[in-house]
PDB file of C-alpha atoms in Angstrom:
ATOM      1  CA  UNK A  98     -27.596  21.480 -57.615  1.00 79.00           C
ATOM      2  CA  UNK A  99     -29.707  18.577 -55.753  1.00 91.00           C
ATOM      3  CA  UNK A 100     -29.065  17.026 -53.039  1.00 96.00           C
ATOM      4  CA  UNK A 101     -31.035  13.879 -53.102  1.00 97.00           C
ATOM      5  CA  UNK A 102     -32.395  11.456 -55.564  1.00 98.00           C
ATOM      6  CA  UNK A 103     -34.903   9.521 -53.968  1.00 98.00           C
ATOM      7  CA  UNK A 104     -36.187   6.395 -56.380  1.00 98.00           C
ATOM      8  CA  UNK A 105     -39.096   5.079 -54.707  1.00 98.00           C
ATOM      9  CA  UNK A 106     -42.273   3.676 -56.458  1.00 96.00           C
ATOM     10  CA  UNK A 107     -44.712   3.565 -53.015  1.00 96.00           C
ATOM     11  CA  UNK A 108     -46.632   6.960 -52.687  1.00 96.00           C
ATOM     12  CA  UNK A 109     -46.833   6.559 -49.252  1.00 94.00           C
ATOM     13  CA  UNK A 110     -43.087   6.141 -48.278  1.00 95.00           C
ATOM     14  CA  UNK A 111     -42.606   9.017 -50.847  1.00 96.00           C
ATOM     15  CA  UNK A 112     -45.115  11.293 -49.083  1.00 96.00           C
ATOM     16  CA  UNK A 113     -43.207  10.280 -45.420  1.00 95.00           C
ATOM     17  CA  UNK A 114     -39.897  11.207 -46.812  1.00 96.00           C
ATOM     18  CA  UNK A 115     -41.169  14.642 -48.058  1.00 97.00           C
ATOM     19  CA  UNK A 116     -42.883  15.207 -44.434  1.00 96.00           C
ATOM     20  CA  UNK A 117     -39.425  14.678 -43.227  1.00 96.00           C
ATOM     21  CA  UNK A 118     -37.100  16.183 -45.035  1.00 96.00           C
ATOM     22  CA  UNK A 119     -39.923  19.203 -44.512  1.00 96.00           C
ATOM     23  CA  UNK A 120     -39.117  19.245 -40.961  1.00 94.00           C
ATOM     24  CA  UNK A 121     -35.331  19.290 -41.179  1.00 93.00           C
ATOM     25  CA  UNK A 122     -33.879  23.001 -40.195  1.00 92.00           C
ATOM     26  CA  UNK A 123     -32.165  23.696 -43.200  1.00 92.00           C
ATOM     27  CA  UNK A 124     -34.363  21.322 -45.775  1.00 95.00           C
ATOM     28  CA  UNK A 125     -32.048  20.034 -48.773  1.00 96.00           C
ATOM     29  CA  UNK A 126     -33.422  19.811 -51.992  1.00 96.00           C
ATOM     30  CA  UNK A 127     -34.556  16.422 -53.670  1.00 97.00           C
ATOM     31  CA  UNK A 128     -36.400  15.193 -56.302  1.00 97.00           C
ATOM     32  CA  UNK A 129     -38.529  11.646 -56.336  1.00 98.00           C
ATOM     33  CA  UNK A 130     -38.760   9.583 -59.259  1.00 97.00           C
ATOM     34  CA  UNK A 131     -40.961   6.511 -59.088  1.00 97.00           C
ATOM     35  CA  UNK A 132     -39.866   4.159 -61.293  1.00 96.00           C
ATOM     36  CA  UNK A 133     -36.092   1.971 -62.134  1.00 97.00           C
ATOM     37  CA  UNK A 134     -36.351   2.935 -65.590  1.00 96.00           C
ATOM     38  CA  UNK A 135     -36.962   6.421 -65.381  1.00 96.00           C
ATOM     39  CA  UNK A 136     -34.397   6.876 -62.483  1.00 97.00           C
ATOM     40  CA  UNK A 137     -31.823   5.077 -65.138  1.00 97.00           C
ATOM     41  CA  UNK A 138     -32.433   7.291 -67.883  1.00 96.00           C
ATOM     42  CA  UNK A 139     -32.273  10.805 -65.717  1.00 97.00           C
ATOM     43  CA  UNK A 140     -28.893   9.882 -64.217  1.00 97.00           C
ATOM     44  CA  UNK A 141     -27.487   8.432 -67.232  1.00 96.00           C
ATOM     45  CA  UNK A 142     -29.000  11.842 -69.433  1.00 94.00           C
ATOM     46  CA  UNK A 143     -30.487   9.167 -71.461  1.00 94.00           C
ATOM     47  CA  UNK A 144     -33.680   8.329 -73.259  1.00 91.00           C
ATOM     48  CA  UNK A 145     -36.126  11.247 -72.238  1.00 90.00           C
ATOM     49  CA  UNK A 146     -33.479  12.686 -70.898  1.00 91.00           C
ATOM     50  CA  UNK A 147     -31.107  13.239 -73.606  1.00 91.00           C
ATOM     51  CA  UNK A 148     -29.568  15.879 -74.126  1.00 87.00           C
ATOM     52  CA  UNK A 149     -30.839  17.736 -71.296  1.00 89.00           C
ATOM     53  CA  UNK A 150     -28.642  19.383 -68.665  1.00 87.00           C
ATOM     54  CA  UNK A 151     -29.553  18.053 -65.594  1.00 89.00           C
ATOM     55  CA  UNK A 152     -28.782  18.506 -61.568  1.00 91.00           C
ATOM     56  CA  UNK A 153     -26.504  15.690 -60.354  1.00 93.00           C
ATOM     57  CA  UNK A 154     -27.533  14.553 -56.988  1.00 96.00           C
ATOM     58  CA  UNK A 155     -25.146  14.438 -54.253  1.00 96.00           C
ATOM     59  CA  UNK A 156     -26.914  11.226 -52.785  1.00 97.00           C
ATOM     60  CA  UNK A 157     -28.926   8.388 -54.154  1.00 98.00           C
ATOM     61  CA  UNK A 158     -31.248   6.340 -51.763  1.00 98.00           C
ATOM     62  CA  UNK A 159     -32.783   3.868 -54.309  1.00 98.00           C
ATOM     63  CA  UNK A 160     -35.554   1.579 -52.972  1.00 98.00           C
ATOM     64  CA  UNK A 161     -35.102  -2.157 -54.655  1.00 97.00           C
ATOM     65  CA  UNK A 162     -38.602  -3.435 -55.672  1.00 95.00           C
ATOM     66  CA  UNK A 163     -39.383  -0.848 -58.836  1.00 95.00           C
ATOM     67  CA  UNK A 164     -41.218  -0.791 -61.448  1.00 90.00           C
ATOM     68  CA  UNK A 165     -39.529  -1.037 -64.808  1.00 89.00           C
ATOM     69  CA  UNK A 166     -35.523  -2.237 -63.812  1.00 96.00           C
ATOM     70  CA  UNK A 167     -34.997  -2.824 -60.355  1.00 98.00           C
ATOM     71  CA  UNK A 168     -32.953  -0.789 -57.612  1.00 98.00           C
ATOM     72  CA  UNK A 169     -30.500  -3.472 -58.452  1.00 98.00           C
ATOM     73  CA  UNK A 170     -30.321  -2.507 -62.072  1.00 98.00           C
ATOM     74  CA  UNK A 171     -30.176   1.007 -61.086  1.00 98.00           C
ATOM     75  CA  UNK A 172     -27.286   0.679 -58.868  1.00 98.00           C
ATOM     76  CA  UNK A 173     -25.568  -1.744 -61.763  1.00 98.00           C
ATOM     77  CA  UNK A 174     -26.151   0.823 -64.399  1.00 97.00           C
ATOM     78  CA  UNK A 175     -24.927   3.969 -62.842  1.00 97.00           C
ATOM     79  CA  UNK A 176     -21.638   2.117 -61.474  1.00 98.00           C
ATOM     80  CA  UNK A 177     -20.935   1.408 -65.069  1.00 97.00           C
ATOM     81  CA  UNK A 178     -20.916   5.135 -66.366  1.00 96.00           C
ATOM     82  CA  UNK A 179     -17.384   6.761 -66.043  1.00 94.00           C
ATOM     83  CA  UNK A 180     -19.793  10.336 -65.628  1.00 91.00           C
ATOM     84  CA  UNK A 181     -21.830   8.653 -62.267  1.00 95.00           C
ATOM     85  CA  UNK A 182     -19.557   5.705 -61.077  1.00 95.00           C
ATOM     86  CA  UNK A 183     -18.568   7.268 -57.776  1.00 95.00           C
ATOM     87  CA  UNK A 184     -21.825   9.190 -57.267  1.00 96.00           C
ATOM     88  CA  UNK A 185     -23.022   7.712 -53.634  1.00 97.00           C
ATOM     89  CA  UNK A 186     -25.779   5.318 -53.805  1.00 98.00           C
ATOM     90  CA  UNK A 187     -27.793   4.233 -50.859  1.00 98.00           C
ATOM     91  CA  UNK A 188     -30.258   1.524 -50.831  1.00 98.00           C
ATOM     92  CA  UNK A 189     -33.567   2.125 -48.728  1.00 98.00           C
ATOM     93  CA  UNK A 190     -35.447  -1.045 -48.403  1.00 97.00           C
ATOM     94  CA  UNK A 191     -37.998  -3.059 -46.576  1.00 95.00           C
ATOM     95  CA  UNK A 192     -35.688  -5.805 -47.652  1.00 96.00           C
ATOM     96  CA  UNK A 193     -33.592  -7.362 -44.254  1.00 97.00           C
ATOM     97  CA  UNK A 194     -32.417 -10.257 -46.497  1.00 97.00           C
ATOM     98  CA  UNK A 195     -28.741 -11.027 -46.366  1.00 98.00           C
ATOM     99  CA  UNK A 196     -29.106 -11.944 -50.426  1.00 98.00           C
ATOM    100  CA  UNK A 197     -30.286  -8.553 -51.031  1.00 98.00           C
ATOM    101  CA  UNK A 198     -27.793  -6.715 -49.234  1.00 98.00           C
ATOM    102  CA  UNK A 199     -24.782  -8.848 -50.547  1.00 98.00           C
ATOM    103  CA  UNK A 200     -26.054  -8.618 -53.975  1.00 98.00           C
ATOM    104  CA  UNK A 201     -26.644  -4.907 -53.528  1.00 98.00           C
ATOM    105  CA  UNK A 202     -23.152  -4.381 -51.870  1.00 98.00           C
ATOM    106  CA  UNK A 203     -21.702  -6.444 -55.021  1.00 98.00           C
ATOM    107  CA  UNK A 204     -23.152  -4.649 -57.338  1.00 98.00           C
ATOM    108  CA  UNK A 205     -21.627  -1.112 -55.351  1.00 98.00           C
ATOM    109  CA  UNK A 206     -24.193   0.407 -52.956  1.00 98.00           C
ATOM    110  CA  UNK A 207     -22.445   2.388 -50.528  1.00 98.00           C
ATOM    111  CA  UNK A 208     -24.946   1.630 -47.565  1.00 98.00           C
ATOM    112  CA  UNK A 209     -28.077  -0.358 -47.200  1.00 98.00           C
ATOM    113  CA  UNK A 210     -30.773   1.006 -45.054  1.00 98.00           C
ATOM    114  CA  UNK A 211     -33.550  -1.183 -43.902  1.00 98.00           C
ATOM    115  CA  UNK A 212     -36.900   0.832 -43.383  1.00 96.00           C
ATOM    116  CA  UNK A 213     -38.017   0.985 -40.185  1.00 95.00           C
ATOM    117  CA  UNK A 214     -41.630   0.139 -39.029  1.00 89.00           C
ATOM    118  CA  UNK A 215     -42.876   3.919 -37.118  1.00 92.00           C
ATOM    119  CA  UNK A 216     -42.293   7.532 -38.362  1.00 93.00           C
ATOM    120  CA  UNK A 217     -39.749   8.169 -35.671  1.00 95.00           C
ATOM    121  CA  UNK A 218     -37.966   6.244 -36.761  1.00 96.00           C
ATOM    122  CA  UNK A 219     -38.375   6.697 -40.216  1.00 95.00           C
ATOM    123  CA  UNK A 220     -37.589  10.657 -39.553  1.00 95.00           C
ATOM    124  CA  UNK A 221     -34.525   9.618 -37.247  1.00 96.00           C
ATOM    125  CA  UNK A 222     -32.832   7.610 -39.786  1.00 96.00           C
ATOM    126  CA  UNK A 223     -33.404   9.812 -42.694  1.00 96.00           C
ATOM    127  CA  UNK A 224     -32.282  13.059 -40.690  1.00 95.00           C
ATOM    128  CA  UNK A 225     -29.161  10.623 -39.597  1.00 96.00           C
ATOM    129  CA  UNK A 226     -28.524   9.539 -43.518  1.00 96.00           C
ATOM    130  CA  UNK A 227     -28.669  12.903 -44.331  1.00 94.00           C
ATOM    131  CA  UNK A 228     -26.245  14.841 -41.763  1.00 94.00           C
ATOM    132  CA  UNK A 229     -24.027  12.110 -42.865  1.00 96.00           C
ATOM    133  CA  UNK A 230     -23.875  12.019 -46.658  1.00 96.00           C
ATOM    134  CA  UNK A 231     -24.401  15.363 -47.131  1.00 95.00           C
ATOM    135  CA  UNK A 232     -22.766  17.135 -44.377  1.00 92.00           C
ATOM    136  CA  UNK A 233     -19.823  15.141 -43.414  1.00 91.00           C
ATOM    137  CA  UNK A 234     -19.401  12.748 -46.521  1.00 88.00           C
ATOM    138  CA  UNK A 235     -17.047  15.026 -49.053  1.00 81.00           C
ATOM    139  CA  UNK A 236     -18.671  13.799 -52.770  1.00 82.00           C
ATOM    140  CA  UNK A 237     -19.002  17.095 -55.169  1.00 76.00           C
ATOM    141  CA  UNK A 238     -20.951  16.279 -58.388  1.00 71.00           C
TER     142      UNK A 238
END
C-alpha cells in the first residue's frame, strides 16, 4: 500500500517534504512523481503504466504548475475514472488565487493547501495534512 502521492515538479519542495515526512514518528510511505503527465498515467495504470499492478495511494497532494498537464488536469482526469474518482486529492500550491482554488474545487479537490513561506511551517502543515487524511479521514483504496 502507499500512503501518499506527492506530484510536485520543484526539487527543492520535494526534498523539504521528504525531510519531513522523515521526521514524523511513525513515517508513512510516499512516492514523488515530478511531472502532470506521468502522475496521470500511474494513477490511471495507463501509458507506461499499463498493465502494471500498482499501489493506490490513500492521499494525493498535487502541486498545480507541472510540467506536461497541469495539477488541474490531474485532478480532472482522475475524477473521471470510476477506479480513482473518490480517491482524496489535495492541492499543495504557492497559488493564494481565488481562480485557482475555485477552479480546483470545481474540478473536485478535496482541500487546497497554500505553501507556506518557512520550514515550520511547511513541517506543521504537512504533519497536520497528514494526521488528518490518513489517520482520521476513513478512504481505503
Amino acid at each position: 500500500m502507499l500512503d501518499i502521492l506527492y506530484i510536485e515538479d520543484n526539487i527543492d519542495e520535494a526534498d523539504i517534504f521528504k525531510r519531513v515526512i522523515s521526521r514524523l514518528p511513525t513515517p508513512p510511505t510516499y512516492k514523488i512523481i515530478m511531472s502532470g503527465t506521468e502522475a496521470i498515467d500511474y494513477l490511471l495504470q495507463q501509458g507506461t503504466h499499463q498493465g502494471q499492478s500498482l499501489p493506490m495511494p490513500r492521499l494525493v497532494l498535487v502541486d498545480l504548475n507541472l510540467p506536461g498537464q497541469s495539477g488541474f488536469d490531474v485532478i480532472q482526469q482522475v475524477r473521471a475514472n470510476n477506479r480513482t474518482r473518490y480517491m482524496p486529492m489535495v492541492v499543495y500550491s504557492t497559488s493564494d488565487s481565488p481562480k485557482d482554488m475555485r477552479r480546483a474545487f470545481d474540478l473536485g479537490a478535496n482541500a487546497y493547501l497554500i505553501k507556506p513561506g518557512s520550514y515550520h511551517e511547511v513541517s506543521d502543515m504537512i504533519r497536520r495534512a497528514i494526521e488528518f487524511w490518513l489517520t482520521q479521514n476513513h478512504y481505503k483504496p
